[in-house]
Tab-separated table of C-alpha atoms and ligand atoms in Angstrom:
chain	number	residue	atom	x	y	z
A	29	UNK	CA	0.000	0.000	0.000
A	30	UNK	CA	1.114	3.526	-0.767
A	31	UNK	CA	1.193	6.614	1.382
A	32	UNK	CA	1.748	10.256	0.477
A	33	UNK	CA	4.381	12.273	2.298
A	34	UNK	CA	4.187	16.067	2.194
A	35	UNK	CA	6.578	18.644	3.572
A	36	UNK	CA	4.248	21.625	3.889
A	37	UNK	CA	4.573	25.375	3.899
A	38	UNK	CA	5.549	26.080	0.281
A	39	UNK	CA	3.611	28.496	-1.924
A	40	UNK	CA	2.599	26.685	-5.114
A	41	UNK	CA	2.835	28.568	-8.389
A	42	UNK	CA	2.358	27.627	-12.019
A	43	UNK	CA	0.086	25.946	-14.562
A	44	UNK	CA	-1.888	22.784	-13.917
A	45	UNK	CA	-3.614	20.877	-16.719
A	46	UNK	CA	-7.076	19.879	-15.508
A	47	UNK	CA	-7.988	16.307	-16.496
A	48	UNK	CA	-11.229	15.014	-17.973
A	49	UNK	CA	-14.069	14.676	-15.471
A	50	UNK	CA	-14.324	11.275	-13.789
A	51	UNK	CA	-18.037	11.698	-13.104
A	52	UNK	CA	-18.702	12.557	-16.748
A	53	UNK	CA	-16.489	9.789	-18.140
A	54	UNK	CA	-18.067	6.975	-16.086
A	55	UNK	CA	-21.632	7.252	-17.473
A	56	UNK	CA	-20.225	8.022	-20.938
A	57	UNK	CA	-18.357	4.703	-20.861
A	58	UNK	CA	-21.613	2.963	-19.859
A	59	UNK	CA	-23.381	4.676	-22.786
A	60	UNK	CA	-21.274	2.516	-25.142
A	61	UNK	CA	-23.714	-0.315	-24.269
A	62	UNK	CA	-26.480	1.549	-26.116
A	63	UNK	CA	-25.176	0.887	-29.633
A	64	UNK	CA	-23.524	-1.894	-31.610
A	65	UNK	CA	-21.392	0.760	-33.330
A	66	UNK	CA	-18.185	2.300	-32.024
A	67	UNK	CA	-18.152	5.045	-29.372
A	68	UNK	CA	-14.879	6.969	-29.166
A	69	UNK	CA	-14.264	8.947	-25.993
A	70	UNK	CA	-11.425	11.493	-25.785
A	71	UNK	CA	-9.995	13.210	-22.688
A	72	UNK	CA	-10.812	10.249	-20.424
A	73	UNK	CA	-8.795	10.514	-17.181
A	74	UNK	CA	-6.515	7.643	-16.196
A	75	UNK	CA	-8.027	6.672	-12.833
A	76	UNK	CA	-8.760	3.478	-10.953
A	77	UNK	CA	-12.556	4.077	-11.162
A	78	UNK	CA	-12.264	4.324	-14.961
A	79	UNK	CA	-10.315	1.049	-15.035
A	80	UNK	CA	-12.994	-0.608	-12.885
A	81	UNK	CA	-15.722	0.562	-15.297
A	82	UNK	CA	-13.673	-0.751	-18.243
A	83	UNK	CA	-13.334	-4.132	-16.488
A	84	UNK	CA	-17.080	-4.191	-15.923
A	85	UNK	CA	-17.849	-3.352	-19.566
A	86	UNK	CA	-15.330	-5.936	-20.800
A	87	UNK	CA	-17.061	-8.493	-18.575
A	88	UNK	CA	-20.340	-7.638	-20.344
A	89	UNK	CA	-18.751	-8.258	-23.755
A	90	UNK	CA	-17.772	-4.733	-24.804
A	91	UNK	CA	-14.519	-4.514	-26.780
A	92	UNK	CA	-12.449	-1.731	-25.260
A	93	UNK	CA	-9.304	-0.347	-26.894
A	94	UNK	CA	-7.118	2.321	-25.389
A	95	UNK	CA	-5.458	4.704	-27.802
A	96	UNK	CA	-2.727	6.763	-26.187
A	97	UNK	CA	-3.346	7.961	-22.650
A	98	UNK	CA	-6.772	9.482	-22.844
A	99	UNK	CA	-8.706	8.098	-25.824
A	100	UNK	CA	-10.858	5.009	-25.424
A	101	UNK	CA	-12.669	3.179	-28.232
A	102	UNK	CA	-15.604	1.019	-27.175
A	103	UNK	CA	-17.621	-1.366	-29.310
A	104	UNK	CA	-20.553	-3.267	-27.866
A	105	UNK	CA	-21.447	-5.147	-31.064
A	106	UNK	CA	-22.376	-8.190	-29.060
A	107	UNK	CA	-23.326	-7.960	-25.392
A	108	UNK	CA	-22.567	-11.452	-24.107
A	109	UNK	CA	-23.504	-11.009	-20.460
A	110	UNK	CA	-26.058	-8.806	-18.666
A	111	UNK	CA	-24.802	-9.309	-15.106
A	112	UNK	CA	-22.742	-6.639	-13.349
A	113	UNK	CA	-21.016	-8.633	-10.642
A	114	UNK	CA	-20.652	-7.659	-6.992
A	115	UNK	CA	-16.843	-7.728	-7.037
A	116	UNK	CA	-16.763	-4.836	-9.521
A	117	UNK	CA	-19.816	-2.803	-8.415
A	118	UNK	CA	-18.707	-2.861	-4.755
A	119	UNK	CA	-15.446	-1.160	-5.771
A	120	UNK	CA	-17.272	1.659	-7.507
A	121	UNK	CA	-20.902	2.693	-7.125
A	122	UNK	CA	-20.980	4.121	-10.650
A	123	UNK	CA	-21.272	0.496	-11.808
A	124	UNK	CA	-25.022	0.997	-11.247
A	125	UNK	CA	-24.838	3.131	-14.425
A	126	UNK	CA	-24.988	0.004	-16.612
A	127	UNK	CA	-28.532	-0.766	-15.373
A	128	UNK	CA	-30.378	1.641	-17.701
A	129	UNK	CA	-28.348	0.914	-20.860
A	130	UNK	CA	-28.439	-2.902	-20.419
A	131	UNK	CA	-32.165	-2.902	-19.760
A	132	UNK	CA	-32.857	-0.671	-22.756
A	133	UNK	CA	-30.627	-2.526	-25.206
A	134	UNK	CA	-30.951	-6.164	-24.020
A	135	UNK	CA	-34.310	-6.125	-22.217
A	136	UNK	CA	-32.700	-7.398	-19.033
A	137	UNK	CA	-30.043	-6.553	-16.479
A	138	UNK	CA	-28.790	-8.070	-13.273
A	139	UNK	CA	-26.760	-5.524	-11.343
A	140	UNK	CA	-25.282	-6.001	-7.918
A	141	UNK	CA	-26.722	-3.573	-5.422
A	142	UNK	CA	-23.764	-1.308	-4.542
A	143	UNK	CA	-24.585	-1.162	-0.826
A	144	UNK	CA	-23.433	1.615	1.489
A	145	UNK	CA	-20.139	3.426	1.355
A	146	UNK	CA	-18.026	5.554	3.626
A	147	UNK	CA	-20.027	8.740	3.038
A	148	UNK	CA	-23.455	7.262	3.748
A	149	UNK	CA	-26.012	4.601	2.971
A	150	UNK	CA	-26.498	5.838	-0.625
A	151	UNK	CA	-29.637	3.939	-1.637
A	152	UNK	CA	-30.618	3.246	-5.268
A	153	UNK	CA	-34.398	3.318	-4.861
A	154	UNK	CA	-34.722	6.275	-7.251
A	155	UNK	CA	-32.890	4.366	-10.020
A	156	UNK	CA	-35.255	1.438	-9.493
A	157	UNK	CA	-38.365	3.665	-9.513
A	158	UNK	CA	-37.223	5.217	-12.798
A	159	UNK	CA	-36.782	1.806	-14.458
A	160	UNK	CA	-40.198	0.717	-13.143
A	161	UNK	CA	-41.786	3.860	-14.589
A	162	UNK	CA	-40.435	2.779	-18.006
A	163	UNK	CA	-42.246	-0.555	-17.598
A	164	UNK	CA	-39.481	-2.742	-16.122
A	165	UNK	CA	-40.176	-5.316	-13.460
A	166	UNK	CA	-37.597	-5.392	-10.696
A	167	UNK	CA	-36.832	-8.120	-8.205
A	168	UNK	CA	-34.127	-8.318	-5.594
A	169	UNK	CA	-32.274	-11.617	-5.568
A	170	UNK	CA	-29.302	-12.372	-3.357
A	171	UNK	CA	-28.010	-8.795	-3.336
A	172	UNK	CA	-28.706	-8.276	-7.046
A	173	UNK	CA	-31.285	-6.086	-8.755
A	174	UNK	CA	-32.858	-8.251	-11.429
A	175	UNK	CA	-34.574	-6.029	-13.987
A	176	UNK	CA	-36.651	-7.139	-16.968
A	177	UNK	CA	-38.220	-5.003	-19.689
A	178	UNK	CA	-41.674	-5.909	-21.073
A	179	UNK	CA	-41.542	-8.273	-24.120
A	180	UNK	CA	-41.837	-5.300	-26.530
A	181	UNK	CA	-39.171	-3.297	-24.714
A	182	UNK	CA	-39.198	-0.289	-22.379
A	183	UNK	CA	-42.007	2.239	-22.879
A	184	UNK	CA	-41.578	6.004	-22.688
A	185	UNK	CA	-43.110	7.484	-19.520
A	186	UNK	CA	-43.056	10.349	-17.070
A	187	UNK	CA	-40.271	9.835	-14.534
A	188	UNK	CA	-40.577	12.067	-11.486
A	189	UNK	CA	-37.600	12.126	-9.134
A	190	UNK	CA	-38.698	13.037	-5.614
A	191	UNK	CA	-35.268	14.576	-5.120
A	192	UNK	CA	-32.334	15.310	-7.372
A	193	UNK	CA	-30.102	12.365	-8.205
A	194	UNK	CA	-27.174	12.626	-10.608
A	195	UNK	CA	-26.628	8.986	-11.551
A	196	UNK	CA	-30.372	8.313	-11.252
A	197	UNK	CA	-31.001	10.962	-13.929
A	198	UNK	CA	-28.212	9.499	-16.070
A	199	UNK	CA	-29.641	5.975	-15.799
A	200	UNK	CA	-33.139	7.229	-16.658
A	201	UNK	CA	-31.780	9.151	-19.640
A	202	UNK	CA	-29.826	6.188	-20.992
A	203	UNK	CA	-32.858	3.902	-20.640
A	204	UNK	CA	-35.266	6.430	-22.181
A	205	UNK	CA	-33.236	7.036	-25.365
A	206	UNK	CA	-34.008	3.468	-26.533
A	207	UNK	CA	-37.535	3.207	-25.034
A	208	UNK	CA	-40.600	3.331	-27.313
A	209	UNK	CA	-42.280	6.735	-27.345
A	210	UNK	CA	-41.715	9.864	-25.335
A	211	UNK	CA	-40.310	10.161	-21.811
A	212	UNK	CA	-40.188	13.204	-19.576
A	213	UNK	CA	-37.731	13.304	-16.684
A	214	UNK	CA	-38.959	15.717	-14.022
A	215	UNK	CA	-36.682	17.163	-11.325
A	216	UNK	CA	-33.713	15.991	-13.395
A	217	UNK	CA	-30.176	16.718	-12.193
A	218	UNK	CA	-28.582	19.685	-14.022
A	219	UNK	CA	-24.933	18.845	-13.315
A	220	UNK	CA	-22.489	19.543	-16.193
A	221	UNK	CA	-21.738	15.792	-16.218
A	222	UNK	CA	-25.415	15.033	-16.992
A	223	UNK	CA	-25.310	17.637	-19.785
A	224	UNK	CA	-22.133	16.055	-21.180
A	225	UNK	CA	-23.812	12.644	-21.265
A	226	UNK	CA	-26.933	14.069	-22.941
A	227	UNK	CA	-24.806	15.796	-25.599
A	228	UNK	CA	-22.967	12.563	-26.337
A	229	UNK	CA	-26.274	10.675	-26.602
A	230	UNK	CA	-27.512	13.306	-29.083
A	231	UNK	CA	-24.392	12.794	-31.182
A	232	UNK	CA	-25.222	9.053	-31.074
A	233	UNK	CA	-28.622	9.876	-32.623
A	234	UNK	CA	-30.794	10.351	-29.516
A	235	UNK	CA	-33.606	12.930	-29.532
A	236	UNK	CA	-33.342	14.917	-26.287
A	237	UNK	CA	-34.811	18.318	-25.399
A	238	UNK	CA	-34.314	20.402	-22.273
A	239	UNK	CA	-30.669	19.467	-21.773
A	240	UNK	CA	-29.340	21.324	-18.729
A	241	UNK	CA	-32.815	21.961	-17.300
A	242	UNK	CA	-34.740	20.037	-14.653
A	243	UNK	CA	-37.246	18.791	-17.265
A	244	UNK	CA	-35.693	16.584	-19.931
A	245	UNK	CA	-37.819	15.270	-22.816
A	246	UNK	CA	-36.662	12.202	-24.727
A	247	UNK	CA	-38.174	10.715	-27.872
A	248	UNK	CA	-37.004	7.109	-27.935
A	249	UNK	CA	-35.182	5.722	-30.984
A	250	UNK	CA	-34.959	2.091	-32.072
A	251	UNK	CA	-31.202	2.340	-32.552
A	252	UNK	CA	-28.287	4.660	-31.791
A	253	UNK	CA	-25.131	4.919	-33.856
A	254	UNK	CA	-21.411	5.597	-33.653
A	255	UNK	CA	-20.048	8.836	-32.258
A	256	UNK	CA	-16.922	10.571	-31.029
A	257	UNK	CA	-17.096	12.695	-27.896
A	258	UNK	CA	-14.651	14.674	-25.751
A	259	UNK	CA	-15.190	14.485	-21.982
A	260	UNK	CA	-15.515	17.877	-20.206
A	261	UNK	CA	-12.819	19.084	-17.821
A	262	UNK	CA	-13.172	18.027	-14.190
A	263	UNK	CA	-14.765	20.917	-12.272
A	264	UNK	CA	-14.083	19.196	-8.936
A	265	UNK	CA	-10.389	18.801	-9.726
A	266	UNK	CA	-10.289	22.447	-10.885
A	267	UNK	CA	-12.025	23.631	-7.698
A	268	UNK	CA	-9.627	21.576	-5.590
A	269	UNK	CA	-6.532	23.088	-7.252
A	270	UNK	CA	-7.985	26.607	-6.977
A	271	UNK	CA	-8.225	26.057	-3.226
A	272	UNK	CA	-4.724	24.502	-3.152
A	273	UNK	CA	-3.502	27.771	-4.638
A	274	UNK	CA	-5.173	29.802	-1.873
A	275	UNK	CA	-4.271	27.555	1.057
A	276	UNK	CA	-0.575	27.634	0.104
A	277	UNK	CA	-0.595	31.374	-0.658
A	278	UNK	CA	0.473	30.699	-4.248
A	279	UNK	CA	-0.829	31.564	-7.688
A	280	UNK	CA	-2.011	28.784	-9.963
A	281	UNK	CA	-3.494	28.757	-13.469
A	282	UNK	CA	-5.921	25.959	-14.240
A	283	UNK	CA	-5.582	24.966	-17.896
A	284	UNK	CA	-8.770	23.622	-19.481
A	285	UNK	CA	-11.027	24.579	-16.545
A	286	UNK	CA	-14.340	26.300	-17.345
A	287	UNK	CA	-15.748	29.094	-15.179
A	288	UNK	CA	-19.319	28.302	-16.318
A	289	UNK	CA	-19.075	24.953	-14.470
A	290	UNK	CA	-17.837	26.618	-11.262
A	291	UNK	CA	-20.239	29.527	-10.934
A	292	UNK	CA	-21.465	29.091	-7.358
A	293	UNK	CA	-18.000	27.954	-6.279
A	294	UNK	CA	-16.458	31.070	-7.836
A	295	UNK	CA	-18.998	33.312	-6.051
A	296	UNK	CA	-18.197	31.679	-2.700
A	297	UNK	CA	-14.446	31.809	-3.311
A	298	UNK	CA	-14.742	35.521	-4.186
A	299	UNK	CA	-16.184	36.130	-0.694
A	300	UNK	CA	-13.234	34.199	0.731
A	301	UNK	CA	-10.855	36.512	-1.154
A	302	UNK	CA	-10.124	34.505	-4.311
A	303	UNK	CA	-10.820	35.549	-7.885
A	304	UNK	CA	-11.083	33.024	-10.728
A	305	UNK	CA	-10.253	34.927	-13.900
A	306	UNK	CA	-10.990	33.356	-17.269
A	307	UNK	CA	-8.221	33.490	-19.894
A	308	UNK	CA	-8.158	32.409	-23.553
A	309	UNK	CA	-4.908	30.660	-24.411
A	310	UNK	CA	-3.196	30.850	-27.806
A	311	UNK	CA	-3.810	27.120	-28.425
A	312	UNK	CA	-7.587	27.663	-28.161
A	313	UNK	CA	-7.891	26.273	-24.622
A	314	UNK	CA	-9.548	28.142	-21.763
A	315	UNK	CA	-7.793	28.654	-18.437
A	316	UNK	CA	-8.681	30.031	-15.024
A	317	UNK	CA	-6.157	32.180	-13.250
A	318	UNK	CA	-6.538	32.043	-9.472
A	319	UNK	CA	-5.772	35.318	-7.696
A	320	UNK	CA	-5.688	35.286	-3.942
A	321	UNK	CA	-5.997	38.202	-1.510
A	322	UNK	CA	-4.915	37.471	2.007
A	323	UNK	CA	-6.093	37.189	4.668
A	324	UNK	CA	-8.652	34.611	3.532
A	325	UNK	CA	-12.067	35.155	5.136
A	326	UNK	CA	-14.402	32.604	6.710
A	327	UNK	CA	-17.596	32.097	4.660
A	328	UNK	CA	-20.634	29.854	5.283
A	329	UNK	CA	-21.729	27.284	2.704
A	330	UNK	CA	-24.531	24.773	2.225
A	331	UNK	CA	-23.968	21.934	-0.224
A	332	UNK	CA	-26.703	21.624	-2.860
A	333	UNK	CA	-27.316	19.951	-6.219
A	334	UNK	CA	-25.924	21.902	-9.204
A	335	UNK	CA	-25.823	24.884	-9.625
A	336	UNK	CA	-25.367	25.028	-5.833
A	337	UNK	CA	-22.111	24.449	-3.989
A	338	UNK	CA	-21.046	20.823	-4.731
A	339	UNK	CA	-20.761	18.282	-1.941
A	340	UNK	CA	-17.663	16.997	-3.759
A	341	UNK	CA	-15.836	20.239	-2.823
A	342	UNK	CA	-17.084	20.438	0.779
A	343	UNK	CA	-14.100	18.695	2.393
A	344	UNK	CA	-11.587	20.812	0.452
A	345	UNK	CA	-13.469	24.005	1.369
A	346	UNK	CA	-13.358	22.953	5.010
A	347	UNK	CA	-9.561	22.609	4.856
A	348	UNK	CA	-9.404	26.109	3.363
A	349	UNK	CA	-11.708	27.521	6.045
A	350	UNK	CA	-9.581	25.992	8.787
A	351	UNK	CA	-6.821	28.524	7.984
A	352	UNK	CA	-9.104	31.474	7.165
A	353	UNK	CA	-9.903	34.455	9.353
A	354	UNK	CA	-13.069	34.178	11.431
A	355	UNK	CA	-15.548	31.330	11.398
A	356	UNK	CA	-17.393	29.314	8.802
A	357	UNK	CA	-20.543	27.191	9.089
A	358	UNK	CA	-20.587	24.301	6.636
A	359	UNK	CA	-23.908	22.530	6.114
A	360	UNK	CA	-23.811	19.198	4.271
A	361	UNK	CA	-27.257	18.452	2.846
A	362	UNK	CA	-26.476	15.738	0.258
A	363	UNK	CA	-24.763	12.915	2.163
A	364	UNK	CA	-25.337	12.103	5.825
A	365	UNK	CA	-21.841	11.006	6.765
A	366	UNK	CA	-19.511	13.269	4.891
A	367	UNK	CA	-17.487	14.789	7.738
A	368	UNK	CA	-14.978	11.997	8.265
A	369	UNK	CA	-12.129	14.351	7.391
A	370	UNK	CA	-12.963	16.461	10.484
A	371	UNK	CA	-11.091	14.394	13.119
A	372	UNK	CA	-8.103	14.146	10.768
A	373	UNK	CA	-8.039	17.915	10.114
A	374	UNK	CA	-8.363	18.511	13.857
A	375	UNK	CA	-5.316	16.288	14.420
A	376	UNK	CA	-3.442	18.782	12.272
A	377	UNK	CA	-4.515	21.680	14.484
A	378	UNK	CA	-7.803	22.687	12.865
A	379	UNK	CA	-10.647	23.764	15.152
A	380	UNK	CA	-13.809	22.139	13.794
A	381	UNK	CA	-16.866	20.966	15.695
A	382	UNK	CA	-19.657	18.939	14.142
A	383	UNK	CA	-23.306	18.936	15.103
A	384	UNK	CA	-25.417	16.695	12.925
A	385	UNK	CA	-25.077	17.864	9.341
A	386	UNK	CA	-23.363	21.151	10.290
A	387	UNK	CA	-19.707	21.801	10.949
A	388	UNK	CA	-18.433	24.962	12.584
A	389	UNK	CA	-14.893	25.829	11.532
A	390	UNK	CA	-12.983	28.398	13.567
A	391	UNK	CA	-9.988	29.565	11.569
A	392	UNK	CA	-6.530	29.061	13.038
A	393	UNK	CA	-3.274	30.728	12.102
A	394	UNK	CA	-1.394	27.612	11.177
A	395	UNK	CA	-1.837	23.856	10.757
A	396	UNK	CA	0.858	21.387	11.770
A	397	UNK	CA	1.873	18.234	9.900
A	398	UNK	CA	0.732	14.849	11.269
A	399	UNK	CA	0.153	11.264	10.171
A	400	UNK	CA	-3.472	11.109	8.958
A	401	UNK	CA	-5.829	8.624	7.353
A	402	UNK	CA	-7.789	9.136	4.136
A	403	UNK	CA	-11.379	7.922	4.456
A	404	UNK	CA	-12.933	8.695	1.078
A	405	UNK	CA	-12.000	10.346	-2.183
A	406	UNK	CA	-12.738	14.013	-1.464
A	407	UNK	CA	-11.758	13.744	2.213
A	408	UNK	CA	-8.336	12.614	1.000
A	409	UNK	CA	-7.856	15.729	-1.091
A	410	UNK	CA	-8.720	17.938	1.889
A	411	UNK	CA	-5.915	16.229	3.829
A	412	UNK	CA	-3.494	16.828	0.942
A	413	UNK	CA	-4.480	20.508	1.000
A	414	UNK	CA	-3.992	20.714	4.760
A	415	UNK	CA	-0.636	18.945	4.445
A	416	UNK	CA	0.530	21.408	1.781
A	417	UNK	CA	-0.342	24.330	4.064
A	418	UNK	CA	0.910	22.809	7.333
A	419	UNK	CA	4.228	23.328	9.078
A	420	UNK	CA	6.286	20.145	8.971
A	421	UNK	CA	5.610	16.674	7.611
A	422	UNK	CA	2.244	15.063	6.900
A	423	UNK	CA	1.922	11.401	5.918
A	424	UNK	CA	-1.427	10.371	4.446
A	425	UNK	CA	-2.390	6.713	4.644
A	426	UNK	CA	-4.878	4.865	2.368
A	427	UNK	CA	-4.183	6.997	-0.684
A	428	UNK	CA	-5.936	4.496	-2.967
A	429	UNK	CA	-8.972	6.727	-2.382
A	430	UNK	CA	-7.159	9.556	-4.193
A	431	UNK	CA	-6.247	7.300	-7.120
A	432	UNK	CA	-9.965	6.822	-7.746
A	433	UNK	CA	-10.477	10.458	-8.664
A	434	UNK	CA	-7.326	12.564	-9.112
A	435	UNK	CA	-5.138	11.850	-12.135
A	436	UNK	CA	-1.387	12.168	-11.428
A	437	UNK	CA	-2.008	14.260	-8.327
A	438	UNK	CA	1.499	13.926	-6.895
A	439	UNK	CA	3.132	14.744	-10.263
A	440	UNK	CA	0.835	17.729	-10.876
A	441	UNK	CA	1.538	19.202	-7.428
A	442	UNK	CA	5.301	18.516	-7.655
A	443	UNK	CA	5.431	20.385	-10.946
A	444	UNK	CA	4.106	23.563	-9.282
A	445	UNK	CA	6.579	23.386	-6.433
A	446	UNK	CA	5.108	21.041	-3.796
A	447	UNK	CA	7.405	18.851	-1.732
A	448	UNK	CA	5.270	15.717	-2.091
A	449	UNK	CA	6.102	12.055	-2.709
A	450	UNK	CA	4.305	8.771	-2.933
A	451	UNK	CA	6.022	6.297	-0.639
A	452	UNK	CA	5.612	2.572	-0.067
A	453	UNK	CA	4.385	1.336	3.276
A	454	UNK	CA	7.347	-0.028	5.174
B	514	LIG	C1	-22.926	11.597	-7.943
B	514	LIG	C2	-21.435	11.703	-8.028
B	514	LIG	C3	-20.826	12.000	-6.657
B	514	LIG	C4	-21.496	13.236	-6.050
B	514	LIG	C5	-23.008	13.087	-6.061
B	514	LIG	C6	-23.745	14.339	-5.609
B	514	LIG	C7	-20.899	10.219	-9.865
B	514	LIG	C8	-20.226	8.972	-10.316
B	514	LIG	N1	-20.895	10.464	-8.549
B	514	LIG	O1	-23.223	10.480	-7.098
B	514	LIG	O2	-19.430	12.231	-6.814
B	514	LIG	O3	-21.064	13.378	-4.714
B	514	LIG	O4	-23.466	12.792	-7.393
B	514	LIG	O5	-23.390	15.402	-6.406
B	514	LIG	O6	-21.378	10.988	-10.659
B	514	LIG	N2	-30.232	8.941	-3.323
B	514	LIG	C9	-31.277	8.160	-2.877
B	514	LIG	N3	-31.772	7.196	-3.702
B	514	LIG	C10	-31.257	6.969	-4.950
B	514	LIG	C11	-30.178	7.787	-5.389
B	514	LIG	C12	-29.708	8.765	-4.555
B	514	LIG	O7	-31.785	8.317	-1.765
B	514	LIG	O8	-31.735	6.068	-5.652
B	514	LIG	C13	-29.716	10.003	-2.433
B	514	LIG	C14	-28.241	9.831	-2.063
B	514	LIG	O9	-28.076	8.960	-0.966
B	514	LIG	C15	-27.849	11.267	-1.764
B	514	LIG	C16	-28.667	12.075	-2.778
B	514	LIG	O10	-29.728	11.211	-3.181
B	514	LIG	O11	-28.257	11.599	-0.469
B	514	LIG	C17	-27.928	12.529	-4.002
B	514	LIG	O12	-27.222	11.445	-4.540
B	514	LIG	P1	-26.927	11.307	-6.084
B	514	LIG	O13	-27.074	12.608	-6.772
B	514	LIG	O14	-27.728	10.162	-6.611
B	514	LIG	O15	-25.392	10.901	-6.061
B	514	LIG	P2	-24.701	9.897	-7.047
B	514	LIG	O16	-25.331	10.016	-8.384
B	514	LIG	O17	-24.606	8.560	-6.372
């Protein structure tokens, strides 16, 4: 097992290339199941979650070819298996994303129920309700969801989500594009990753209206066709590096990041004392220059579905608040158990108290390095941030969580001046 060792206290300066978005790439990979023609995805990040999804698709009979580091060609000409096994889905909840496409294309799917995870119970009842609305029958058998479409296939329907679910919306969308007739998804998630999936489906021949709104209309098609699609930049990675810039007192430029995907984050960061300034680069790429005014100020946030402040940046924001002036109240409304980074940050000198779904952060002048334990993906990045800002050495254990969602994190941070290494457990 690997650990990450950081010698903190250095200001980080320079350009960071933002990778493709993990949460966009995962459902896009699953969308390859919807056609027997080739889907080519560019700008796919090299992450362990992506490799798990590729294993799962290969297991289902999809031919997957990697071209260079970030292009993946997928051809599901013949789906040979409709079971997504426990061993793969337990490693990565996004495995549930094959449910809609398999059911729509093959008329059946058996997908292991992902179960709980470190940040909460994370049920999948809304995914199941959506499939039922499209006419599927669902049974639970030995930890598996066994779904069957009616003999003539899924039927277009109104799908009403009682609250916003990102992967639930994606599953409903992928099932509806091959269902007979019209579907309307009400209270749909509006995350940029959902929009990216919808755009790719349109380029595969799907008929979708209302992309980016909470009411998506789909006219089902009997077949989709080949397409080539470039995955959007990772807004969570960009937000993380923007906050790395501020917590270390440096100045970073985020290459490829888009301000339009970070609107509420940018507004909050502006109150903290950080400006994200959009730049057009000579090679046609966009970039965000992060300008920081010290002292950083404590600001309250409440996590919300997009366009609100993302839960996936809550832990990183908490690390930033722990060295800001004044106090900050952080309310987590999406997941019930997403404060596991708090005891670890407190071990580094932060002053954070939790009451239910609220955390009160009282800013301190300085954090101190310590051995700490990563508990989930985004919690891990908050510990990296704290380690970069702290006096002395921090060693982070269980860094496999980081490998799920941050491409080349150690290399990217080293390149902008961090004293950070991946070390083997002795
Ligand atoms: C996705 C993201 C994850 C992010 C989350 C919220 C991917 C691969 N993952 O996860 O990084 O933190 O959105 O932005 O895109 N819920 C139910 N029943 C369901 C589905 C969800 O009760 O059937 C609840 C969840 O427990 C949670 C809330 O709904 O409390 C929102 O979850 P959801 O948007 O579905 O998150 P994911 O799609 O799993």
